[in-house]
């Protein structure tokens, strides 16, 4: 009797373990690429610029696709004065405003791609480096680079890979800070 109970207990534990094993092996459903429908009905002169910017982001990243006028995750507006800006309501969702006065000074495509970068989870990085998209206007009016750096593009891909917490993703910065393996000398 005791033996049978023990075997039953072992079987139950084994079953529970198998269930846990499955859970651990698949912590979350495979993340499907997010489609970000952008709407240019109020983008005025910058609708074409928005399409170009969407192509740049689509080519540079994975796990997301910007698609024109299939919905309104992202609305693009043309405004005059006040500066260009982005309002992110959640990752991949929000509004981008392109200031015609600013776009007359700076590259409209760089502004557009930068502002959409905010919607895709990137913060500003005003370091004056034209190779960095999120350096924005700090790189000066002569900087027309509309492409995210590899690091910027990779960060966006990671954010859309399924973990949407910026705090979780920032932990990646410390990954290279792990001590190097000890080297045996002699
Ligand atoms: Zn910005």
Coordinates of N, CA, C and O and ligand atoms in Angstrom, one line a residue:
X1 N 0.8 -1.2 0.0 CA 0.0 0.0 0.0 C 0.9 1.2 0.0 O 0.7 2.1 -0.8
X2 N 1.8 1.3 0.9 CA 2.7 2.4 1.0 C 3.5 2.5 -0.3 O 3.6 3.6 -0.9
X3 N 3.9 1.4 -0.8 CA 4.6 1.4 -2.1 C 3.8 1.9 -3.2 O 4.2 2.7 -4.0
X4 N 2.5 1.5 -3.3 CA 1.6 2.0 -4.3 C 1.4 3.5 -4.2 O 1.5 4.2 -5.2
X5 N 1.3 4.0 -3.0 CA 1.1 5.4 -2.8 C 2.4 6.2 -3.2 O 2.3 7.2 -3.8
X6 N 3.5 5.6 -2.9 CA 4.7 6.2 -3.3 C 4.9 6.3 -4.8 O 5.2 7.4 -5.3
X7 N 4.5 5.2 -5.4 CA 4.6 5.2 -6.9 C 3.6 6.3 -7.5 O 4.0 7.0 -8.4
X8 N 2.4 6.4 -6.8 CA 1.5 7.3 -7.3 C 2.0 8.7 -7.1 O 1.9 9.6 -8.0
X9 N 2.6 9.0 -5.9 CA 3.2 10.3 -5.7 C 4.3 10.6 -6.7 O 4.4 11.7 -7.2
X10 N 5.1 9.6 -7.0 CA 6.2 9.8 -7.9 C 5.6 10.1 -9.3 O 6.1 11.0 -10.0
X11 N 4.5 9.4 -9.6 CA 3.9 9.7 -10.9 C 3.3 11.1 -11.0 O 3.5 11.8 -12.0
X12 N 2.7 11.5 -9.9 CA 2.2 12.9 -9.9 C 3.2 13.9 -10.0 O 3.1 14.9 -10.7
X13 N 4.3 13.7 -9.3 CA 5.4 14.6 -9.3 C 6.0 14.7 -10.7 O 6.3 15.7 -11.3
X14 N 6.1 13.5 -11.3 CA 6.7 13.4 -12.7 C 5.8 14.2 -13.7 O 6.2 14.9 -14.5
X15 N 4.5 14.0 -13.5 CA 3.5 14.7 -14.3 C 3.6 16.2 -14.2 O 3.7 17.0 -15.1
X16 N 3.7 16.6 -12.9 CA 3.9 18.1 -12.6 C 5.2 18.6 -13.2 O 5.2 19.7 -13.8
X17 N 6.2 17.8 -13.1 CA 7.5 18.2 -13.7 C 7.4 18.3 -15.2 O 8.0 19.3 -15.7
X18 N 6.7 17.4 -15.8 CA 6.6 17.4 -17.3 C 5.9 18.7 -17.7 O 6.2 19.4 -18.6
X19 N 4.8 19.0 -16.9 CA 4.1 20.2 -17.2 C 4.9 21.5 -17.1 O 4.9 22.4 -17.9
X20 N 5.7 21.5 -16.0 CA 6.6 22.6 -15.8 C 7.6 22.7 -16.9 O 7.9 23.8 -17.4
X21 N 8.1 21.5 -17.3 CA 9.1 21.5 -18.4 C 8.6 22.2 -19.6 O 9.2 23.0 -20.3
X22 N 7.3 21.8 -20.0 CA 6.7 22.4 -21.2 C 6.6 23.9 -21.0 O 6.9 24.7 -21.9
X23 N 6.2 24.4 -19.8 CA 6.1 25.8 -19.5 C 7.4 26.5 -19.6 O 7.5 27.6 -20.3
X24 N 8.4 25.9 -19.1 CA 9.7 26.6 -19.2 C 10.3 26.7 -20.6 O 10.8 27.6 -21.0
X25 N 10.0 25.6 -21.4 CA 10.5 25.5 -22.7 C 9.8 26.6 -23.6 O 10.3 27.1 -24.6
X26 N 8.5 26.9 -23.2 CA 7.8 27.9 -24.0 C 7.2 29.0 -23.1 O 6.1 29.0 -22.8
X27 N 8.1 29.9 -22.7 CA 7.7 30.9 -21.7 C 6.6 31.8 -22.3 O 5.8 32.4 -21.5
X28 N 6.5 31.9 -23.6 CA 5.5 32.8 -24.1 C 5.3 32.3 -25.6 O 6.1 31.7 -26.2
X29 N 4.1 32.6 -26.1 CA 3.8 32.2 -27.5 C 4.9 33.0 -28.4 O 5.3 34.1 -28.1
X30 N 5.2 32.3 -29.5 CA 6.1 33.0 -30.4 C 5.5 34.3 -30.8 O 4.4 34.4 -31.1
X31 N 6.3 35.4 -30.7 CA 5.8 36.7 -31.0 C 5.7 36.9 -32.5 O 6.6 36.7 -33.2
X32 N 4.5 37.3 -32.8 CA 4.2 37.6 -34.3 C 4.7 39.0 -34.5 O 4.7 39.9 -33.6
X33 N 5.1 39.3 -35.7 CA 5.6 40.6 -36.1 C 4.4 41.6 -35.9 O 3.3 41.3 -36.3
X34 N 4.6 42.7 -35.3 CA 3.6 43.7 -35.1 C 3.4 44.5 -36.4 O 4.4 45.0 -37.0
X35 N 2.2 44.7 -36.9 CA 2.0 45.6 -38.0 C 1.5 46.9 -37.5 O 0.6 47.0 -36.7
X36 N 2.3 47.9 -37.8 CA 2.0 49.3 -37.4 C 1.3 50.0 -38.6 O 2.0 50.4 -39.5
X37 N 0.0 50.2 -38.5 CA -0.7 50.9 -39.6 C -0.5 52.4 -39.4 O -1.0 52.9 -38.3
X38 N 0.1 53.0 -40.3 CA 0.2 54.5 -40.2 C -0.7 55.2 -41.2 O -1.0 54.7 -42.3
X39 N -1.2 56.3 -40.7 CA -2.2 57.0 -41.5 C -1.7 58.4 -41.9 O -1.3 59.2 -41.0
X40 N -1.7 58.7 -43.2 CA -1.1 59.9 -43.7 C -2.2 60.9 -44.2 O -1.9 61.9 -44.9
X41 N -3.4 60.6 -43.8 CA -4.5 61.5 -44.3 C -4.4 63.0 -43.9 O -4.9 63.8 -44.5
X42 N -3.6 63.2 -42.8 CA -3.4 64.6 -42.3 C -1.9 64.9 -42.4 O -1.5 65.9 -41.7
X43 N -1.2 64.2 -43.2 CA 0.3 64.5 -43.3 C 0.6 65.5 -44.3 O 1.8 65.9 -44.4
X44 N -0.4 66.0 -45.0 CA -0.1 67.1 -46.0 C 1.0 66.8 -46.9 O 1.0 65.7 -47.6
X45 N 2.0 67.7 -47.0 CA 3.1 67.6 -47.9 C 4.0 66.4 -47.5 O 4.9 66.1 -48.3
X46 N 3.8 65.8 -46.4 CA 4.8 64.9 -45.9 C 4.3 63.4 -45.9 O 4.9 62.5 -45.3
X47 N 3.3 63.2 -46.7 CA 2.8 61.8 -46.8 C 3.8 60.9 -47.5 O 4.1 59.8 -47.1
X48 N 4.4 61.4 -48.6 CA 5.4 60.7 -49.3 C 6.7 60.5 -48.4 O 7.3 59.4 -48.4
X49 N 7.0 61.5 -47.6 CA 8.1 61.4 -46.7 C 7.8 60.3 -45.6 O 8.8 59.5 -45.3
X50 N 6.6 60.2 -45.2 CA 6.2 59.1 -44.2 C 6.4 57.7 -44.9 O 6.9 56.8 -44.2
X51 N 6.0 57.6 -46.1 CA 6.2 56.3 -46.8 C 7.7 56.0 -47.0 O 8.1 54.8 -46.8
X52 N 8.5 57.0 -47.3 CA 10.0 56.7 -47.4 C 10.5 56.3 -46.0 O 11.3 55.4 -45.9
X53 N 10.1 57.0 -45.0 CA 10.6 56.7 -43.6 C 10.1 55.3 -43.2 O 10.9 54.5 -42.6
X54 N 8.9 54.9 -43.6 CA 8.4 53.5 -43.2 C 9.3 52.5 -43.9 O 9.6 51.5 -43.3
X55 N 9.7 52.7 -45.2 CA 10.5 51.8 -45.9 C 11.9 51.7 -45.2 O 12.4 50.6 -45.1
X56 N 12.4 52.8 -44.7 CA 13.7 52.8 -44.1 C 13.6 51.9 -42.8 O 14.5 51.0 -42.6
X57 N 12.6 52.1 -42.0 CA 12.5 51.3 -40.8 C 12.2 49.9 -41.1 O 12.7 49.0 -40.4
X58 N 11.4 49.6 -42.1 CA 11.1 48.2 -42.5 C 12.4 47.5 -42.9 O 12.6 46.3 -42.6
X59 N 13.2 48.2 -43.7 CA 14.4 47.6 -44.2 C 15.4 47.3 -43.1 O 16.2 46.4 -43.1
X60 N 15.4 48.2 -42.1 CA 16.5 48.2 -41.0 C 16.1 47.3 -39.8 O 17.0 46.9 -39.1
X61 N 14.9 46.9 -39.7 CA 14.5 46.2 -38.5 C 13.7 44.9 -38.8 O 13.3 44.6 -39.9
X62 N 13.5 44.1 -37.8 CA 12.7 42.9 -37.8 C 11.7 43.0 -36.7 O 11.8 43.8 -35.8
X63 N 10.7 42.1 -36.8 CA 9.6 42.0 -35.8 C 8.6 43.1 -35.9 O 7.7 43.1 -35.0
X64 N 8.6 44.0 -36.9 CA 7.6 45.0 -37.0 C 7.5 45.3 -38.5 O 8.5 45.2 -39.2
X65 N 6.3 45.8 -38.9 CA 6.2 46.2 -40.3 C 5.3 47.5 -40.3 O 4.1 47.4 -39.8
X66 N 5.8 48.5 -40.8 CA 5.0 49.7 -41.0 C 4.2 49.6 -42.3 O 4.8 49.4 -43.3
X67 N 2.9 49.8 -42.2 CA 2.1 49.6 -43.4 C 1.1 50.8 -43.5 O 0.6 51.3 -42.6
X68 N 1.0 51.3 -44.8 CA 0.3 52.5 -45.0 C -1.2 52.3 -45.0 O -1.8 51.4 -45.7
X69 N -1.9 53.2 -44.3 CA -3.3 53.4 -44.4 C -4.2 52.1 -44.2 O -5.2 51.9 -44.9
X70 N -3.7 51.2 -43.4 CA -4.5 50.0 -43.1 C -5.2 50.2 -41.7 O -5.9 49.3 -41.2
X71 N -5.0 51.3 -41.1 CA -5.5 51.6 -39.8 C -4.8 52.8 -39.2 O -4.2 53.6 -40.0
X72 N -4.9 53.0 -37.9 CA -4.4 54.2 -37.3 C -3.6 54.0 -36.1 O -3.8 54.7 -35.1
X73 N -2.7 53.1 -36.1 CA -1.8 52.9 -34.9 C -1.0 54.2 -34.8 O -0.7 54.7 -33.7
X74 N -0.6 54.8 -35.9 CA 0.3 55.9 -36.0 C -0.3 56.9 -36.9 O -0.5 56.7 -38.1
X75 N -0.6 58.1 -36.4 CA -1.1 59.2 -37.3 C 0.0 60.2 -37.5 O 0.7 60.6 -36.5
X76 N 0.1 60.6 -38.7 CA 1.1 61.6 -39.1 C 0.4 63.0 -39.4 O -0.5 63.0 -40.2
X77 N 0.9 64.0 -38.8 CA 0.3 65.3 -38.9 C 1.3 66.3 -39.5 O 2.5 66.3 -39.1
X78 N 0.9 67.2 -40.3 CA 1.7 68.4 -40.7 C 1.2 69.6 -39.9 O 0.0 69.9 -39.8
X79 N 2.1 70.2 -39.2 CA 1.8 71.4 -38.4 C 2.7 72.5 -38.8 O 3.7 72.3 -39.5
X80 N 2.4 73.8 -38.4 CA 3.3 74.9 -38.7 C 3.7 75.6 -37.4 O 2.8 76.1 -36.7
X81 N 5.0 75.6 -37.1 CA 5.5 76.2 -35.9 C 5.4 75.3 -34.7 O 4.7 74.3 -34.7
X82 N 6.2 75.6 -33.7 CA 6.2 74.8 -32.5 C 7.2 73.6 -32.5 O 7.4 73.0 -31.4
X83 N 7.7 73.3 -33.6 CA 8.7 72.2 -33.7 C 8.0 70.8 -33.9 O 6.9 70.6 -33.6
X84 N 8.8 69.9 -34.5 CA 8.3 68.6 -34.7 C 8.4 67.8 -33.4 O 9.3 68.0 -32.6
X85 N 7.5 66.8 -33.3 CA 7.5 66.0 -32.1 C 6.7 64.7 -32.2 O 6.0 64.6 -33.2
X86 N 6.9 63.9 -31.3 CA 6.2 62.6 -31.3 C 5.5 62.3 -30.0 O 6.0 62.7 -29.0
X87 N 4.3 61.8 -30.1 CA 3.6 61.4 -28.9 C 3.4 59.9 -28.9 O 2.6 59.4 -29.8
X88 N 4.1 59.2 -28.1 CA 4.0 57.7 -28.1 C 3.0 57.3 -27.0 O 3.2 57.6 -25.8
X89 N 1.9 56.7 -27.4 CA 0.9 56.2 -26.4 C 1.3 54.8 -25.9 O 1.0 54.5 -24.7
X90 N 1.9 54.0 -26.7 CA 2.5 52.8 -26.3 C 3.4 52.4 -27.5 O 3.4 53.0 -28.5
X91 N 4.2 51.3 -27.3 CA 5.1 51.0 -28.3 C 4.4 50.7 -29.6 O 3.5 49.8 -29.7
X92 N 4.8 51.4 -30.7 CA 4.2 51.2 -32.0 C 2.9 52.0 -32.2 O 2.3 51.9 -33.3
X93 N 2.5 52.8 -31.2 CA 1.3 53.5 -31.3 C 1.5 55.0 -30.9 O 2.2 55.3 -29.9
X94 N 0.8 55.9 -31.6 CA 0.9 57.3 -31.2 C 0.8 58.3 -32.4 O 0.2 57.9 -33.4
X95 N 1.3 59.5 -32.3 CA 1.2 60.5 -33.3 C 2.5 61.2 -33.5 O 3.3 61.4 -32.6
X96 N 2.7 61.5 -34.8 CA 3.9 62.3 -35.1 C 3.5 63.6 -35.8 O 2.6 63.6 -36.6
X97 N 4.2 64.6 -35.4 CA 3.9 66.0 -35.9 C 5.1 66.5 -36.6 O 6.2 66.6 -35.9
X98 N 5.0 66.9 -37.8 CA 6.1 67.5 -38.6 C 5.8 69.0 -38.8 O 4.8 69.4 -39.4
X99 N 6.7 69.8 -38.3 CA 6.6 71.2 -38.4 C 7.2 71.7 -39.7 O 8.4 71.5 -40.0
X100 N 6.4 72.3 -40.5 CA 6.8 72.8 -41.8 C 8.0 73.7 -41.7 O 8.9 73.7 -42.6
X101 N 8.0 74.6 -40.7 CA 9.1 75.6 -40.6 C 10.4 74.8 -40.2 O 11.5 75.2 -40.8
X102 N 10.4 73.8 -39.4 CA 11.6 73.1 -39.0 C 12.0 72.2 -40.2 O 13.2 72.1 -40.5
X103 N 11.0 71.7 -41.0 CA 11.4 70.9 -42.1 C 11.9 71.7 -43.3 O 12.5 71.1 -44.2
X104 N 11.8 73.0 -43.2 CA 12.4 73.9 -44.2 C 13.9 74.1 -43.9 O 14.7 74.5 -44.8
X105 N 14.3 73.9 -42.7 CA 15.7 74.0 -42.2 C 16.4 72.7 -42.3 O 17.5 72.5 -42.8
X106 N 15.8 71.7 -41.6 CA 16.4 70.3 -41.5 C 15.7 69.4 -42.5 O 14.7 69.7 -43.1
X107 N 16.4 68.3 -42.8 CA 15.9 67.3 -43.7 C 14.6 66.8 -43.2 O 14.5 66.2 -42.2
X108 N 13.5 66.9 -44.0 CA 12.2 66.4 -43.6 C 12.2 64.9 -43.4 O 11.6 64.4 -42.5
X109 N 13.0 64.2 -44.2 CA 13.1 62.7 -44.1 C 13.8 62.3 -42.8 O 13.3 61.4 -42.1
X110 N 14.8 63.1 -42.4 CA 15.5 62.8 -41.1 C 14.6 63.0 -40.0 O 14.5 62.3 -39.0
X111 N 13.8 64.2 -40.1 CA 12.9 64.5 -39.0 C 11.8 63.4 -38.9 O 11.6 62.9 -37.8
X112 N 11.3 63.0 -40.0 CA 10.2 62.0 -40.0 C 10.7 60.7 -39.4 O 10.0 60.1 -38.5
X113 N 11.9 60.2 -39.9 CA 12.4 58.9 -39.4 C 12.7 59.0 -37.9 O 12.5 58.0 -37.2
X114 N 13.2 60.1 -37.5 CA 13.6 60.3 -36.1 C 12.3 60.3 -35.2 O 12.2 59.6 -34.2
X115 N 11.3 61.0 -35.6 CA 10.1 61.1 -34.8 C 9.4 59.7 -34.8 O 8.9 59.3 -33.7
X116 N 9.4 59.0 -35.9 CA 8.8 57.6 -35.9 C 9.7 56.7 -35.0 O 9.1 55.8 -34.3
X117 N 11.0 57.0 -34.9 CA 11.8 56.3 -34.0 C 11.4 56.3 -32.6 O 11.5 55.4 -31.8
X118 N 10.8 57.5 -32.2 CA 10.3 57.6 -30.8 C 9.1 56.7 -30.7 O 8.9 56.1 -29.6
X119 N 8.2 56.6 -31.7 CA 7.1 55.7 -31.6 C 7.5 54.2 -31.5 O 6.9 53.4 -30.9
X120 N 8.7 54.0 -32.1 CA 9.2 52.6 -32.1 C 10.1 52.3 -30.8 O 10.7 51.3 -30.7
X121 N 10.1 53.3 -29.9 CA 10.7 53.0 -28.6 C 12.0 53.6 -28.3 O 12.6 53.4 -27.3
X122 N 12.5 54.5 -29.2 CA 13.9 55.1 -29.0 C 13.8 56.4 -28.3 O 12.9 57.2 -28.6
X123 N 14.7 56.6 -27.4 CA 14.8 58.0 -26.7 C 15.7 58.9 -27.6 O 16.3 58.5 -28.5
X124 N 15.7 60.2 -27.2 CA 16.6 61.1 -27.8 C 18.0 60.8 -27.4 O 18.2 60.3 -26.3
X125 N 19.0 61.2 -28.2 CA 20.4 61.0 -27.9 C 21.1 62.2 -28.6 O 21.7 62.0 -29.6
X126 N 21.0 63.4 -27.9 CA 21.5 64.6 -28.6 C 23.1 64.7 -28.5 O 23.6 65.6 -27.8
X127 N 23.8 63.8 -29.1 CA 25.2 63.8 -29.0 C 25.9 64.5 -30.2 O 27.1 64.5 -30.4
X128 N 25.1 65.0 -31.2 CA 25.7 65.8 -32.3 C 26.2 64.9 -33.4 O 26.7 65.4 -34.4
X129 N 26.1 63.6 -33.2 CA 26.6 62.6 -34.2 C 25.6 62.4 -35.3 O 24.5 61.8 -35.1
X130 N 25.9 62.8 -36.5 CA 25.0 62.7 -37.7 C 24.7 61.2 -38.0 O 23.6 60.9 -38.6
X131 N 25.6 60.3 -37.6 CA 25.3 58.9 -37.9 C 24.3 58.3 -37.0 O 23.8 57.2 -37.2
X132 N 23.9 59.0 -35.9 CA 22.9 58.6 -35.0 C 21.6 59.3 -35.3 O 21.5 60.5 -35.2
X133 N 20.6 58.5 -35.7 CA 19.3 59.1 -36.0 C 18.7 59.9 -34.9 O 18.2 61.0 -35.1
X134 N 18.8 59.4 -33.7 CA 18.2 60.0 -32.5 C 18.9 61.2 -32.0 O 18.6 61.8 -31.0
X135 N 20.1 61.6 -32.7 CA 20.7 62.8 -32.3 C 19.9 64.0 -32.8 O 20.2 65.1 -32.4
X136 N 19.0 63.7 -33.8 CA 18.1 64.7 -34.2 C 18.8 66.0 -34.7 O 19.8 66.0 -35.4
X137 N 18.2 67.1 -34.2 CA 18.7 68.4 -34.6 C 20.1 68.8 -34.1 O 20.7 69.7 -34.6
X138 N 20.6 68.0 -33.1 CA 21.9 68.4 -32.5 C 23.0 68.2 -33.5 O 24.1 68.7 -33.4
X139 N 22.7 67.4 -34.6 CA 23.8 67.2 -35.6 C 23.8 68.3 -36.7 O 24.6 68.3 -37.6
X140 N 22.9 69.3 -36.5 CA 22.9 70.5 -37.4 C 22.1 70.3 -38.6 O 21.7 69.2 -39.0
X141 N 21.9 71.4 -39.3 CA 21.0 71.4 -40.4 C 21.6 70.7 -41.6 O 21.0 70.3 -42.6
X142 N 23.0 70.7 -41.6 CA 23.7 70.0 -42.7 C 23.5 68.5 -42.7 O 23.8 67.8 -43.7
X143 N 23.2 68.0 -41.6 CA 23.0 66.5 -41.4 C 21.7 66.1 -42.0 O 20.6 66.5 -41.5
X144 N 21.7 65.3 -43.1 CA 20.5 64.8 -43.7 C 20.4 63.3 -43.6 O 19.5 62.7 -44.2
X145 N 21.2 62.7 -42.8 CA 21.1 61.2 -42.6 C 19.8 60.8 -42.1 O 19.4 61.1 -41.0
X146 N 19.0 60.0 -42.9 CA 17.7 59.5 -42.4 C 17.7 58.1 -41.9 O 16.6 57.6 -41.6
X147 N 18.9 57.5 -41.7 CA 18.9 56.1 -41.4 C 19.3 55.9 -39.9 O 20.3 56.5 -39.4
X148 N 18.6 54.9 -39.3 CA 19.1 54.6 -37.9 C 20.4 53.9 -37.9 O 20.7 53.2 -38.9
X149 N 21.2 54.1 -36.9 CA 22.4 53.3 -36.8 C 22.1 51.8 -36.6 O 20.9 51.5 -36.3
X150 N 23.0 51.0 -36.7 CA 22.8 49.5 -36.5 C 22.3 49.3 -35.1 O 21.4 48.5 -34.8
X151 N 22.9 50.0 -34.1 CA 22.5 49.9 -32.7 C 21.1 50.3 -32.5 O 20.3 49.7 -31.8
X152 N 20.7 51.4 -33.1 CA 19.4 51.9 -33.0 C 18.4 51.0 -33.6 O 17.3 50.7 -33.0
X153 N 18.7 50.5 -34.8 CA 17.8 49.5 -35.5 C 17.6 48.2 -34.7 O 16.5 47.7 -34.5
X154 N 18.8 47.8 -34.1 CA 18.7 46.5 -33.4 C 17.9 46.7 -32.1 O 17.2 45.7 -31.6
X155 N 18.0 47.8 -31.5 CA 17.2 48.1 -30.2 C 15.7 48.0 -30.6 O 15.0 47.4 -29.8
X156 N 15.3 48.6 -31.7 CA 13.9 48.6 -32.1 C 13.5 47.1 -32.3 O 12.5 46.7 -31.8
X157 N 14.3 46.4 -33.0 CA 14.0 45.0 -33.3 C 13.8 44.2 -32.0 O 12.9 43.4 -31.8
X158 N 14.7 44.5 -31.0 CA 14.6 43.8 -29.7 C 13.3 44.2 -28.9 O 12.7 43.3 -28.3
X159 N 13.0 45.5 -29.0 CA 11.8 45.9 -28.3 C 10.6 45.3 -28.8 O 9.6 45.0 -28.1
X160 N 10.6 45.0 -30.1 CA 9.4 44.4 -30.8 C 9.5 42.8 -30.8 O 8.7 42.2 -31.4
X161 N 10.6 42.3 -30.2 CA 10.7 40.8 -30.2 C 9.8 40.2 -29.2 O 9.7 38.9 -29.2
X162 N 9.1 40.9 -28.4 CA 8.2 40.3 -27.4 C 8.2 40.9 -26.0 O 7.3 40.7 -25.3
X163 N 9.4 41.4 -25.7 CA 9.5 42.0 -24.3 C 9.4 43.5 -24.5 O 10.3 44.1 -25.1
X164 N 8.3 44.1 -24.1 CA 8.0 45.5 -24.3 C 8.4 46.4 -23.2 O 8.3 47.6 -23.3
X165 N 9.0 45.8 -22.1 CA 9.4 46.7 -21.0 C 10.7 47.3 -21.3 O 11.7 46.6 -21.5
X166 N 10.8 48.6 -21.3 CA 12.0 49.3 -21.5 C 13.0 49.0 -20.4 O 14.2 48.9 -20.7
X167 N 12.5 48.8 -19.2 CA 13.4 48.4 -18.1 C 14.1 47.1 -18.4 O 15.3 47.0 -18.2
X168 N 13.3 46.2 -18.9 CA 13.9 44.9 -19.2 C 15.0 45.0 -20.3 O 16.0 44.3 -20.2
X169 N 14.7 45.7 -21.3 CA 15.6 45.8 -22.4 C 16.9 46.6 -22.0 O 18.0 46.3 -22.5
X170 N 16.8 47.5 -21.1 CA 18.0 48.3 -20.7 C 19.0 47.4 -20.0 O 20.2 47.7 -19.9
X171 N 18.5 46.2 -19.5 CA 19.4 45.3 -18.8 C 20.5 44.8 -19.8 O 21.5 44.3 -19.5
X172 N 20.1 44.8 -21.1 CA 21.0 44.4 -22.1 C 22.3 45.2 -22.1 O 23.4 44.7 -22.5
X173 N 22.3 46.4 -21.7 CA 23.5 47.2 -21.7 C 24.6 46.6 -20.8 O 25.7 46.8 -21.1
X174 N 24.1 45.9 -19.8 CA 25.1 45.4 -18.8 C 25.7 44.0 -19.2 O 26.5 43.4 -18.5
X175 N 25.2 43.5 -20.3 CA 25.6 42.2 -20.7 C 27.1 42.0 -20.9 O 27.7 41.0 -20.6
X176 N 27.7 43.1 -21.5 CA 29.1 43.0 -21.7 C 29.9 43.3 -20.5 O 31.2 43.3 -20.5
X177 N 29.3 43.6 -19.4 CA 30.0 43.9 -18.2 C 30.3 42.7 -17.3 O 30.9 42.8 -16.3
X178 N 29.8 41.5 -17.8 CA 30.1 40.3 -17.0 C 31.6 40.1 -17.1 O 32.3 40.4 -18.1
X179 N 32.2 39.6 -16.0 CA 33.7 39.4 -16.0 C 34.1 38.4 -17.1 O 33.3 37.5 -17.4
X180 N 35.2 38.7 -17.7 CA 35.7 37.8 -18.7 C 36.1 36.5 -18.0 O 36.5 36.5 -16.8
X181 N 36.1 35.3 -18.7 CA 36.6 34.1 -18.1 C 38.0 34.2 -17.6 O 38.8 34.9 -18.3
X182 N 38.3 33.6 -16.5 CA 39.7 33.7 -16.0 C 40.6 32.9 -16.9 O 40.3 31.9 -17.4
X183 N 41.8 33.5 -17.2 CA 42.8 32.9 -18.0 C 43.9 32.3 -17.2 O 44.4 33.0 -16.3
X184 N 44.1 31.0 -17.4 CA 45.2 30.3 -16.6 C 46.5 30.7 -17.2 O 46.7 30.5 -18.4
X185 N 47.4 31.2 -16.4 CA 48.7 31.6 -17.0 C 49.7 30.6 -16.5 O 49.8 30.2 -15.3
X186 N 50.6 30.2 -17.3 CA 51.7 29.2 -17.0 C 51.1 27.8 -17.0 O 51.2 27.1 -16.1
Ligands
LIG1 ZN1 13.4 63.3 -30.7

